[in-house]
Amino acid sequence: MKALEDRIRADAQILGGNVLKVSSFLNHQIDPDLMTELGEEVARLYANEGVTKILTIEASGIAVAMAVGSAMHLPVLFAKKHRTSNVSGAVLQTTVHSFTHGIDYTVVVESAYLNSDDKVLIVDDFLANGMAIRGLLHLTRQAGAEAAGIAVAIEKGFQDGGRQLREQGLRVESLAIVEHMDESGVTFRNESL
Amino acid sequence: MKALEDRIRADAQILGGNVLKVSSFLNHQIDPDLMTELGEEVARLYANEGVTKILTIEASGIAVAMAVGSAMHLPVLFAKKHRTSNVSGAVLQTTVHSFTHGIDYTVVVESAYLNSDDKVLIVDDFLANGMAIRGLLHLTRQAGAEAAGIAVAIEKGFQDGGRQLREQGLRVESLAIVEHMDESGVTFRNESL
């Protein structure tokens, strides 16, 4: 998606450890107008899939998922990394490994909000190793729901998550796929590939 | 705001410990169409205040703040409860006490995204004791920025946060103020009060 690629070229910072820092517009400070464009593009891509629910994970997935949910007029459910006093009902839970933080954490959704008749579109800001996405797929399967597919803003194409998910037959739509990045900048995957 | 009050009456659950559970539409599962209405109402209330930035706190503030930012076409900045590897620059930080979790936690924003020429609208899903809002005000002051005011979806009018903030001369707009709640239901503050 050209608007996102242009914004990454203009404003992203490339840090050590394969960190693509987009916190000026995507996942710390957020540009809502760009987010609306991303949401509309995802809505277009998944328009005919019978999606009933958007599923994401706190915190940085919420903004992208909200934009998708707004464009599709569908409820957005975000998995929580901590059980709070407001998670009162039965929950579905899974474990996600974070390479960023070097820890495993438990994520939960209330069972009441994810059902066997749901067709779930999984949304996140980033797809790298795919650990968070796999956690959300696990929650979807536990609910007996179907995964319509996955939509992320930025995929790190040089990491393995996207390839593995596609090899499982899952539809993965990434609005920008970074094929390579170094101090000289970012190369995106050719859209014809 | 009638649409929000109606939704609370229809779908909120009242739990022990003064918990108003609205996780079917506001802060776990989110209804984006309702959120759009809330955002437009906040945009109307603060239309003439010269706001330059929306500030909230992860995770449940993000959806409301995104709706406000979308309606006002202004950047949304969310304070993080954990320093991650993507928070690479200088940060502003403060401590917030959570009555929900019974702990103090540190929240941070990158200094680069909050400046002395900003006029900040602080947004959250709930206002009860006001601890999170006060933390966001502290970050705003540290940046040398001005607080245009506060906007929350639901204020618990029987707790002290809203009164204290208003006594400090701050503008606080709550789209629904719960004056009283018990097993028989919710009473909202008369809008003429």
mmCIF file of C-alpha atoms in Angstrom, chain A residues 57 94-100 105 122 124 126-138 141 150 152 154-166 168 170 172:
data_model
loop_
_atom_site.group_PDB
_atom_site.id
_atom_site.type_symbol
_atom_site.label_atom_id
_atom_site.label_comp_id
_atom_site.label_asym_id
_atom_site.label_seq_id
_atom_site.Cartn_x
_atom_site.Cartn_y
_atom_site.Cartn_z
ATOM 1 C CA ILE A 57 -3.939 -7.970 20.938
ATOM 2 C CA THR A 94 -2.918 -18.939 25.461
ATOM 3 C CA THR A 95 0.776 -18.221 25.861
ATOM 4 C CA VAL A 96 2.704 -15.919 23.560
ATOM 5 C CA HIS A 97 6.451 -15.616 23.437
ATOM 6 C CA SER A 98 7.734 -12.076 22.974
ATOM 7 C CA PHE A 99 11.113 -11.816 21.298
ATOM 8 C CA THR A 100 11.006 -8.053 21.965
ATOM 9 C CA TYR A 105 3.087 -13.996 28.628
ATOM 10 C CA ILE A 122 -6.950 -11.232 12.966
ATOM 11 C CA ASP A 124 -2.033 -6.474 14.238
ATOM 12 C CA PHE A 126 3.426 -5.957 12.940
ATOM 13 C CA LEU A 127 4.076 -9.470 11.707
ATOM 14 C CA ALA A 128 7.628 -10.651 12.332
ATOM 15 C CA ASN A 129 8.027 -14.075 13.929
ATOM 16 C CA GLY A 130 4.280 -14.438 14.027
ATOM 17 C CA MET A 131 4.098 -15.325 17.703
ATOM 18 C CA ALA A 132 1.277 -12.906 18.559
ATOM 19 C CA ILE A 133 -0.704 -13.921 15.462
ATOM 20 C CA ARG A 134 -0.321 -17.608 16.335
ATOM 21 C CA GLY A 135 -1.617 -16.849 19.831
ATOM 22 C CA LEU A 136 -4.680 -15.160 18.349
ATOM 23 C CA LEU A 137 -5.217 -18.123 16.004
ATOM 24 C CA HIS A 138 -5.043 -20.425 19.002
ATOM 25 C CA ARG A 141 -9.561 -22.288 17.413
ATOM 26 C CA ILE A 150 -4.835 -12.114 8.897
ATOM 27 C CA VAL A 152 -1.199 -6.521 9.400
ATOM 28 C CA ILE A 154 3.808 -4.030 8.379
ATOM 29 C CA GLU A 155 5.314 -7.463 7.770
ATOM 30 C CA LYS A 156 9.013 -8.030 8.234
ATOM 31 C CA GLY A 157 9.430 -10.213 5.167
ATOM 32 C CA PHE A 158 12.937 -11.228 6.207
ATOM 33 C CA GLN A 159 11.554 -12.955 9.287
ATOM 34 C CA ASP A 160 9.660 -16.197 9.144
ATOM 35 C CA GLY A 161 6.186 -15.549 10.506
ATOM 36 C CA GLY A 162 4.421 -14.599 7.278
ATOM 37 C CA ARG A 163 5.865 -17.472 5.272
ATOM 38 C CA GLN A 164 4.916 -20.044 7.907
ATOM 39 C CA LEU A 165 1.341 -18.766 8.191
ATOM 40 C CA ARG A 166 0.884 -18.765 4.396
ATOM 41 C CA GLN A 168 -0.473 -23.346 6.587
ATOM 42 C CA LEU A 170 -3.896 -18.982 5.837
ATOM 43 C CA VAL A 172 -2.160 -13.119 5.111
#
